[in-house]
């Protein structure tokens, strides 16, 4: 049975820290197969078959997923550490990996079961399912982490790629930092509704609309948490400046 791939019983308890859009999305992904709980300061979350729990109840979870901004990692992990059982799998899904990995390995030093990864999909792009989407893994420690990867491949249909944290952030400096930076800049232009557009312009509008669906916390994590991000932002600003100068 697929459900035994990340635990020894028929179902395991998965606690998700963070009730934002991605945390709720993770809950919807796992709830068909396991018992899912969300720990969040929000009180307006209503998801079928998903219960809200206080922080101290995370101690009984078999798997804990960190669906929180980078800036919250250190304080949350420091609070989690005293109650964490050795067999509990801790999963980091932060959009930047060098810094989140450093914090995780420092705060949970010696913990035997950790999966440090980045799902390259979310509630918008995987609205109809996870099949075929990508999961980037930088570290898989312990049997529980490898069982989770097997579950993600065999049940969720994810394509898993293993890279270092540095390789991940270097690539995502273009994939994420550049995309979000350009989208936010275009959105800040406040272009009025136009009577007609070309398909190519609509692509830009779709990019702006996608940015509107992302939280400011995610934007800041991607822009300031990636050590290679500032260089890419300078490159695009310089390239546009050079292009403008060539037209003068």
PDB file of C-alpha atoms in Angstrom:
ATOM      1  CA  UNK A   1       0.000   0.000   0.000  1.00  0.00           C
ATOM      2  CA  UNK A   2       1.274   3.462  -0.861  1.00  0.00           C
ATOM      3  CA  UNK A   3       0.449   4.895   2.534  1.00  0.00           C
ATOM      4  CA  UNK A   4       3.128   2.872   4.323  1.00  0.00           C
ATOM      5  CA  UNK A   5       5.949   4.529   2.424  1.00  0.00           C
ATOM      6  CA  UNK A   6       6.634   7.204   5.040  1.00  0.00           C
ATOM      7  CA  UNK A   7       5.598   5.327   8.160  1.00  0.00           C
ATOM      8  CA  UNK A   8       5.289   1.869   9.643  1.00  0.00           C
ATOM      9  CA  UNK A   9       1.517   1.969  10.100  1.00  0.00           C
ATOM     10  CA  UNK A  10      -1.334   2.339   7.655  1.00  0.00           C
ATOM     11  CA  UNK A  11      -1.283   6.108   8.141  1.00  0.00           C
ATOM     12  CA  UNK A  12       1.106   8.578   9.707  1.00  0.00           C
ATOM     13  CA  UNK A  13       0.440  11.902  11.396  1.00  0.00           C
ATOM     14  CA  UNK A  14       1.688  14.894   9.431  1.00  0.00           C
ATOM     15  CA  UNK A  15       1.847  18.255  11.169  1.00  0.00           C
ATOM     16  CA  UNK A  16       2.217  21.336   8.980  1.00  0.00           C
ATOM     17  CA  UNK A  17       3.588  24.455  10.640  1.00  0.00           C
ATOM     18  CA  UNK A  18       2.165  27.429   8.782  1.00  0.00           C
ATOM     19  CA  UNK A  19      -1.359  28.034   7.565  1.00  0.00           C
ATOM     20  CA  UNK A  20      -0.635  30.208   4.557  1.00  0.00           C
ATOM     21  CA  UNK A  21      -1.574  29.291   1.015  1.00  0.00           C
ATOM     22  CA  UNK A  22       1.291  26.807   0.651  1.00  0.00           C
ATOM     23  CA  UNK A  23       0.705  25.196   4.031  1.00  0.00           C
ATOM     24  CA  UNK A  24      -2.950  24.669   3.173  1.00  0.00           C
ATOM     25  CA  UNK A  25      -1.936  23.352  -0.238  1.00  0.00           C
ATOM     26  CA  UNK A  26       0.385  20.801   1.398  1.00  0.00           C
ATOM     27  CA  UNK A  27      -2.488  19.720   3.627  1.00  0.00           C
ATOM     28  CA  UNK A  28      -4.711  19.088   0.612  1.00  0.00           C
ATOM     29  CA  UNK A  29      -1.929  17.085  -1.070  1.00  0.00           C
ATOM     30  CA  UNK A  30      -1.355  14.725   1.870  1.00  0.00           C
ATOM     31  CA  UNK A  31      -4.829  14.387   3.396  1.00  0.00           C
ATOM     32  CA  UNK A  32      -6.025  11.635   0.994  1.00  0.00           C
ATOM     33  CA  UNK A  33      -3.263   9.380   2.340  1.00  0.00           C
ATOM     34  CA  UNK A  34      -2.482  10.415   5.919  1.00  0.00           C
ATOM     35  CA  UNK A  35      -3.758  12.198   9.018  1.00  0.00           C
ATOM     36  CA  UNK A  36      -2.984  15.870   8.511  1.00  0.00           C
ATOM     37  CA  UNK A  37      -2.890  18.690  11.043  1.00  0.00           C
ATOM     38  CA  UNK A  38      -2.057  22.385  10.735  1.00  0.00           C
ATOM     39  CA  UNK A  39      -0.407  24.509  13.410  1.00  0.00           C
ATOM     40  CA  UNK A  40      -0.960  28.196  12.703  1.00  0.00           C
ATOM     41  CA  UNK A  41      -1.830  31.485  14.356  1.00  0.00           C
ATOM     42  CA  UNK A  42      -4.648  31.818  11.853  1.00  0.00           C
ATOM     43  CA  UNK A  43      -8.121  30.929  13.071  1.00  0.00           C
ATOM     44  CA  UNK A  44      -9.984  31.053   9.750  1.00  0.00           C
ATOM     45  CA  UNK A  45      -8.633  27.843   8.184  1.00  0.00           C
ATOM     46  CA  UNK A  46     -11.309  25.316   7.298  1.00  0.00           C
ATOM     47  CA  UNK A  47     -10.167  22.282   5.295  1.00  0.00           C
ATOM     48  CA  UNK A  48     -11.977  18.943   5.025  1.00  0.00           C
ATOM     49  CA  UNK A  49     -10.434  16.262   7.273  1.00  0.00           C
ATOM     50  CA  UNK A  50      -7.685  18.604   8.497  1.00  0.00           C
ATOM     51  CA  UNK A  51      -7.592  19.586  12.176  1.00  0.00           C
ATOM     52  CA  UNK A  52      -5.949  22.627  13.730  1.00  0.00           C
ATOM     53  CA  UNK A  53      -3.590  21.871  16.623  1.00  0.00           C
ATOM     54  CA  UNK A  54      -1.587  23.919  19.144  1.00  0.00           C
ATOM     55  CA  UNK A  55       2.199  23.950  18.882  1.00  0.00           C
ATOM     56  CA  UNK A  56       2.749  21.500  21.731  1.00  0.00           C
ATOM     57  CA  UNK A  57       0.749  18.830  19.890  1.00  0.00           C
ATOM     58  CA  UNK A  58       3.453  18.690  17.223  1.00  0.00           C
ATOM     59  CA  UNK A  59       5.368  16.425  19.609  1.00  0.00           C
ATOM     60  CA  UNK A  60       3.115  13.520  18.614  1.00  0.00           C
ATOM     61  CA  UNK A  61       3.586  13.946  14.852  1.00  0.00           C
ATOM     62  CA  UNK A  62       5.436  11.417  12.684  1.00  0.00           C
ATOM     63  CA  UNK A  63       6.307  14.099  10.136  1.00  0.00           C
ATOM     64  CA  UNK A  64       6.530  17.877  10.515  1.00  0.00           C
ATOM     65  CA  UNK A  65       6.531  20.118   7.438  1.00  0.00           C
ATOM     66  CA  UNK A  66       7.868  23.656   7.796  1.00  0.00           C
ATOM     67  CA  UNK A  67       5.646  25.823   5.579  1.00  0.00           C
ATOM     68  CA  UNK A  68       6.868  29.107   7.046  1.00  0.00           C
ATOM     69  CA  UNK A  69       8.846  32.150   5.840  1.00  0.00           C
ATOM     70  CA  UNK A  70      12.628  31.991   6.094  1.00  0.00           C
ATOM     71  CA  UNK A  71      12.632  34.676   8.780  1.00  0.00           C
ATOM     72  CA  UNK A  72      10.569  32.418  11.060  1.00  0.00           C
ATOM     73  CA  UNK A  73      12.779  29.326  10.772  1.00  0.00           C
ATOM     74  CA  UNK A  74      15.159  30.024  13.627  1.00  0.00           C
ATOM     75  CA  UNK A  75      12.555  30.859  16.272  1.00  0.00           C
ATOM     76  CA  UNK A  76      10.200  28.045  15.251  1.00  0.00           C
ATOM     77  CA  UNK A  77      12.943  25.408  15.188  1.00  0.00           C
ATOM     78  CA  UNK A  78      14.337  26.557  18.527  1.00  0.00           C
ATOM     79  CA  UNK A  79      10.871  26.123  20.012  1.00  0.00           C
ATOM     80  CA  UNK A  80      10.372  22.776  18.291  1.00  0.00           C
ATOM     81  CA  UNK A  81      13.729  21.247  19.242  1.00  0.00           C
ATOM     82  CA  UNK A  82      12.991  20.269  22.892  1.00  0.00           C
ATOM     83  CA  UNK A  83       9.847  18.322  21.976  1.00  0.00           C
ATOM     84  CA  UNK A  84      11.131  16.649  18.802  1.00  0.00           C
ATOM     85  CA  UNK A  85      11.340  12.846  18.840  1.00  0.00           C
ATOM     86  CA  UNK A  86      14.326  11.287  17.001  1.00  0.00           C
ATOM     87  CA  UNK A  87      12.045   9.270  14.693  1.00  0.00           C
ATOM     88  CA  UNK A  88      10.051  12.329  13.579  1.00  0.00           C
ATOM     89  CA  UNK A  89      10.789  13.434  10.020  1.00  0.00           C
ATOM     90  CA  UNK A  90      11.309  17.185   9.655  1.00  0.00           C
ATOM     91  CA  UNK A  91      10.690  18.483   6.132  1.00  0.00           C
ATOM     92  CA  UNK A  92      11.885  21.920   5.028  1.00  0.00           C
ATOM     93  CA  UNK A  93      10.162  23.226   1.880  1.00  0.00           C
ATOM     94  CA  UNK A  94      11.576  26.762   1.900  1.00  0.00           C
ATOM     95  CA  UNK A  95      12.089  28.443  -1.478  1.00  0.00           C
ATOM     96  CA  UNK A  96      15.738  29.198  -0.682  1.00  0.00           C
ATOM     97  CA  UNK A  97      18.032  26.443   0.428  1.00  0.00           C
ATOM     98  CA  UNK A  98      21.488  27.680   1.478  1.00  0.00           C
ATOM     99  CA  UNK A  99      20.230  29.780   4.382  1.00  0.00           C
ATOM    100  CA  UNK A 100      17.321  27.530   5.413  1.00  0.00           C
ATOM    101  CA  UNK A 101      19.660  24.524   5.407  1.00  0.00           C
ATOM    102  CA  UNK A 102      22.170  26.346   7.613  1.00  0.00           C
ATOM    103  CA  UNK A 103      19.459  27.212  10.128  1.00  0.00           C
ATOM    104  CA  UNK A 104      17.979  23.717  10.112  1.00  0.00           C
ATOM    105  CA  UNK A 105      21.312  21.959  10.619  1.00  0.00           C
ATOM    106  CA  UNK A 106      22.246  24.382  13.393  1.00  0.00           C
ATOM    107  CA  UNK A 107      18.974  24.365  15.319  1.00  0.00           C
ATOM    108  CA  UNK A 108      18.360  20.621  14.891  1.00  0.00           C
ATOM    109  CA  UNK A 109      21.983  19.496  15.005  1.00  0.00           C
ATOM    110  CA  UNK A 110      22.162  15.721  15.261  1.00  0.00           C
ATOM    111  CA  UNK A 111      18.517  15.081  14.415  1.00  0.00           C
ATOM    112  CA  UNK A 112      18.574  11.857  12.360  1.00  0.00           C
ATOM    113  CA  UNK A 113      15.553  12.358  10.075  1.00  0.00           C
ATOM    114  CA  UNK A 114      15.432  15.462   7.889  1.00  0.00           C
ATOM    115  CA  UNK A 115      14.388  16.177   4.314  1.00  0.00           C
ATOM    116  CA  UNK A 116      15.533  19.506   2.907  1.00  0.00           C
ATOM    117  CA  UNK A 117      13.756  20.150  -0.366  1.00  0.00           C
ATOM    118  CA  UNK A 118      11.909  22.630  -2.562  1.00  0.00           C
ATOM    119  CA  UNK A 119       8.701  21.737  -4.404  1.00  0.00           C
ATOM    120  CA  UNK A 120       8.769  23.656  -7.707  1.00  0.00           C
ATOM    121  CA  UNK A 121       4.991  23.923  -7.720  1.00  0.00           C
ATOM    122  CA  UNK A 122       2.223  25.352  -5.603  1.00  0.00           C
ATOM    123  CA  UNK A 123      -1.513  25.890  -5.316  1.00  0.00           C
ATOM    124  CA  UNK A 124      -1.719  27.673  -8.666  1.00  0.00           C
ATOM    125  CA  UNK A 125       0.553  25.541 -10.848  1.00  0.00           C
ATOM    126  CA  UNK A 126      -0.571  22.220  -9.316  1.00  0.00           C
ATOM    127  CA  UNK A 127      -4.236  23.058  -8.925  1.00  0.00           C
ATOM    128  CA  UNK A 128      -5.220  19.916 -10.830  1.00  0.00           C
ATOM    129  CA  UNK A 129      -2.635  17.586  -9.277  1.00  0.00           C
ATOM    130  CA  UNK A 130       1.044  17.010  -8.545  1.00  0.00           C
ATOM    131  CA  UNK A 131       1.738  14.462 -11.288  1.00  0.00           C
ATOM    132  CA  UNK A 132       4.824  15.413 -13.303  1.00  0.00           C
ATOM    133  CA  UNK A 133       5.847  18.371 -11.159  1.00  0.00           C
ATOM    134  CA  UNK A 134       9.380  18.738  -9.826  1.00  0.00           C
ATOM    135  CA  UNK A 135      10.747  18.276  -6.307  1.00  0.00           C
ATOM    136  CA  UNK A 136      14.300  19.479  -5.714  1.00  0.00           C
ATOM    137  CA  UNK A 137      16.107  17.667  -2.886  1.00  0.00           C
ATOM    138  CA  UNK A 138      19.338  18.967  -1.360  1.00  0.00           C
ATOM    139  CA  UNK A 139      19.542  16.684   1.694  1.00  0.00           C
ATOM    140  CA  UNK A 140      17.822  13.425   2.681  1.00  0.00           C
ATOM    141  CA  UNK A 141      18.862  12.188   6.119  1.00  0.00           C
ATOM    142  CA  UNK A 142      17.525   8.993   7.639  1.00  0.00           C
ATOM    143  CA  UNK A 143      15.191   6.233   6.491  1.00  0.00           C
ATOM    144  CA  UNK A 144      12.095   8.392   6.972  1.00  0.00           C
ATOM    145  CA  UNK A 145      13.407  10.964   4.493  1.00  0.00           C
ATOM    146  CA  UNK A 146      14.020   8.309   1.853  1.00  0.00           C
ATOM    147  CA  UNK A 147      10.565   6.822   2.416  1.00  0.00           C
ATOM    148  CA  UNK A 148       9.061  10.262   1.929  1.00  0.00           C
ATOM    149  CA  UNK A 149      10.938  10.646  -1.360  1.00  0.00           C
ATOM    150  CA  UNK A 150       9.640   7.244  -2.484  1.00  0.00           C
ATOM    151  CA  UNK A 151       6.114   8.340  -1.565  1.00  0.00           C
ATOM    152  CA  UNK A 152       6.512  11.593  -3.489  1.00  0.00           C
ATOM    153  CA  UNK A 153       7.675   9.718  -6.576  1.00  0.00           C
ATOM    154  CA  UNK A 154       5.412   6.681  -6.451  1.00  0.00           C
ATOM    155  CA  UNK A 155       2.197   8.197  -5.131  1.00  0.00           C
ATOM    156  CA  UNK A 156       2.329  11.920  -5.873  1.00  0.00           C
ATOM    157  CA  UNK A 157       4.041  11.401  -9.238  1.00  0.00           C
ATOM    158  CA  UNK A 158       6.779  13.953  -8.603  1.00  0.00           C
ATOM    159  CA  UNK A 159      10.009  14.145 -10.582  1.00  0.00           C
ATOM    160  CA  UNK A 160      12.818  14.274  -7.993  1.00  0.00           C
ATOM    161  CA  UNK A 161      16.142  15.984  -8.696  1.00  0.00           C
ATOM    162  CA  UNK A 162      19.088  15.938  -6.271  1.00  0.00           C
ATOM    163  CA  UNK A 163      21.383  18.991  -6.165  1.00  0.00           C
ATOM    164  CA  UNK A 164      23.404  20.873  -3.560  1.00  0.00           C
ATOM    165  CA  UNK A 165      21.897  23.851  -1.754  1.00  0.00           C
ATOM    166  CA  UNK A 166      24.296  26.151  -3.602  1.00  0.00           C
ATOM    167  CA  UNK A 167      23.365  24.701  -6.991  1.00  0.00           C
ATOM    168  CA  UNK A 168      19.697  25.144  -6.131  1.00  0.00           C
ATOM    169  CA  UNK A 169      20.028  28.790  -5.122  1.00  0.00           C
ATOM    170  CA  UNK A 170      22.235  29.644  -8.097  1.00  0.00           C
ATOM    171  CA  UNK A 171      19.599  28.331 -10.501  1.00  0.00           C
ATOM    172  CA  UNK A 172      16.681  29.813  -8.568  1.00  0.00           C
ATOM    173  CA  UNK A 173      18.333  33.223  -8.626  1.00  0.00           C
ATOM    174  CA  UNK A 174      17.195  33.285 -12.256  1.00  0.00           C
ATOM    175  CA  UNK A 175      14.133  31.035 -12.062  1.00  0.00           C
ATOM    176  CA  UNK A 176      12.601  32.726  -9.003  1.00  0.00           C
ATOM    177  CA  UNK A 177      14.453  35.923  -8.100  1.00  0.00           C
ATOM    178  CA  UNK A 178      14.476  37.264 -11.658  1.00  0.00           C
ATOM    179  CA  UNK A 179      10.881  36.255 -12.399  1.00  0.00           C
ATOM    180  CA  UNK A 180       9.423  37.673  -9.186  1.00  0.00           C
ATOM    181  CA  UNK A 181      11.543  40.837  -9.432  1.00  0.00           C
ATOM    182  CA  UNK A 182      10.430  41.596 -12.984  1.00  0.00           C
ATOM    183  CA  UNK A 183       6.809  40.748 -12.174  1.00  0.00           C
ATOM    184  CA  UNK A 184       6.785  43.030  -9.131  1.00  0.00           C
ATOM    185  CA  UNK A 185       8.422  45.835 -11.096  1.00  0.00           C
ATOM    186  CA  UNK A 186       5.894  45.566 -13.915  1.00  0.00           C
ATOM    187  CA  UNK A 187       3.075  45.507 -11.390  1.00  0.00           C
ATOM    188  CA  UNK A 188       4.409  48.644  -9.718  1.00  0.00           C
ATOM    189  CA  UNK A 189       4.017  50.465 -13.042  1.00  0.00           C
ATOM    190  CA  UNK A 190       0.242  50.315 -12.464  1.00  0.00           C
ATOM    191  CA  UNK A 191      -0.552  50.012 -16.157  1.00  0.00           C
ATOM    192  CA  UNK A 192      -4.171  50.970 -16.765  1.00  0.00           C
ATOM    193  CA  UNK A 193      -6.657  48.544 -18.309  1.00  0.00           C
ATOM    194  CA  UNK A 194      -6.030  48.571 -22.052  1.00  0.00           C
ATOM    195  CA  UNK A 195      -8.729  48.253 -24.741  1.00  0.00           C
ATOM    196  CA  UNK A 196      -6.793  45.552 -26.591  1.00  0.00           C
ATOM    197  CA  UNK A 197      -3.580  43.571 -26.104  1.00  0.00           C
ATOM    198  CA  UNK A 198      -1.347  41.166 -27.986  1.00  0.00           C
ATOM    199  CA  UNK A 199      -0.745  37.597 -26.795  1.00  0.00           C
ATOM    200  CA  UNK A 200       2.820  38.542 -25.822  1.00  0.00           C
ATOM    201  CA  UNK A 201       1.575  41.395 -23.626  1.00  0.00           C
ATOM    202  CA  UNK A 202      -0.944  39.053 -22.044  1.00  0.00           C
ATOM    203  CA  UNK A 203       1.968  36.859 -20.957  1.00  0.00           C
ATOM    204  CA  UNK A 204       3.330  39.847 -19.045  1.00  0.00           C
ATOM    205  CA  UNK A 205      -0.075  40.538 -17.548  1.00  0.00           C
ATOM    206  CA  UNK A 206      -0.365  36.909 -16.468  1.00  0.00           C
ATOM    207  CA  UNK A 207       3.029  37.234 -14.775  1.00  0.00           C
ATOM    208  CA  UNK A 208       1.830  40.312 -12.890  1.00  0.00           C
ATOM    209  CA  UNK A 209      -1.368  38.529 -11.877  1.00  0.00           C
ATOM    210  CA  UNK A 210       0.632  35.546 -10.611  1.00  0.00           C
ATOM    211  CA  UNK A 211       2.739  37.850  -8.456  1.00  0.00           C
ATOM    212  CA  UNK A 212      -0.441  39.251  -6.911  1.00  0.00           C
ATOM    213  CA  UNK A 213      -1.255  35.744  -5.656  1.00  0.00           C
ATOM    214  CA  UNK A 214       2.045  35.439  -3.794  1.00  0.00           C
ATOM    215  CA  UNK A 215       2.475  36.764  -0.265  1.00  0.00           C
ATOM    216  CA  UNK A 216       4.920  39.540   0.558  1.00  0.00           C
ATOM    217  CA  UNK A 217       6.639  37.075   2.903  1.00  0.00           C
ATOM    218  CA  UNK A 218       7.348  34.740  -0.020  1.00  0.00           C
ATOM    219  CA  UNK A 219       8.575  37.629  -2.158  1.00  0.00           C
ATOM    220  CA  UNK A 220      10.988  38.784   0.549  1.00  0.00           C
ATOM    221  CA  UNK A 221      12.217  35.239   1.220  1.00  0.00           C
ATOM    222  CA  UNK A 222      13.037  34.768  -2.460  1.00  0.00           C
ATOM    223  CA  UNK A 223      14.608  38.203  -2.963  1.00  0.00           C
ATOM    224  CA  UNK A 224      16.624  38.579   0.246  1.00  0.00           C
ATOM    225  CA  UNK A 225      17.124  34.955   1.331  1.00  0.00           C
ATOM    226  CA  UNK A 226      18.931  33.829  -1.820  1.00  0.00           C
ATOM    227  CA  UNK A 227      22.653  34.729  -1.577  1.00  0.00           C
ATOM    228  CA  UNK A 228      22.891  34.912  -5.374  1.00  0.00           C
ATOM    229  CA  UNK A 229      19.785  37.068  -5.826  1.00  0.00           C
ATOM    230  CA  UNK A 230      21.313  40.541  -5.543  1.00  0.00           C
ATOM    231  CA  UNK A 231      23.745  39.813  -8.382  1.00  0.00           C
ATOM    232  CA  UNK A 232      20.928  38.740 -10.699  1.00  0.00           C
ATOM    233  CA  UNK A 233      18.851  41.816  -9.842  1.00  0.00           C
ATOM    234  CA  UNK A 234      21.834  44.026 -10.656  1.00  0.00           C
ATOM    235  CA  UNK A 235      22.323  42.164 -13.935  1.00  0.00           C
ATOM    236  CA  UNK A 236      18.755  42.718 -15.114  1.00  0.00           C
ATOM    237  CA  UNK A 237      18.740  46.385 -14.077  1.00  0.00           C
ATOM    238  CA  UNK A 238      22.084  46.886 -15.847  1.00  0.00           C
ATOM    239  CA  UNK A 239      20.867  45.077 -18.963  1.00  0.00           C
ATOM    240  CA  UNK A 240      17.728  47.219 -19.153  1.00  0.00           C
ATOM    241  CA  UNK A 241      19.757  50.361 -18.536  1.00  0.00           C
ATOM    242  CA  UNK A 242      22.191  49.425 -21.288  1.00  0.00           C
ATOM    243  CA  UNK A 243      19.310  48.703 -23.635  1.00  0.00           C
ATOM    244  CA  UNK A 244      17.733  52.080 -22.868  1.00  0.00           C
ATOM    245  CA  UNK A 245      21.070  53.791 -23.413  1.00  0.00           C
ATOM    246  CA  UNK A 246      21.464  52.098 -26.789  1.00  0.00           C
ATOM    247  CA  UNK A 247      18.141  53.572 -27.871  1.00  0.00           C
ATOM    248  CA  UNK A 248      18.971  57.136 -26.845  1.00  0.00           C
TER     249      UNK A 248
END
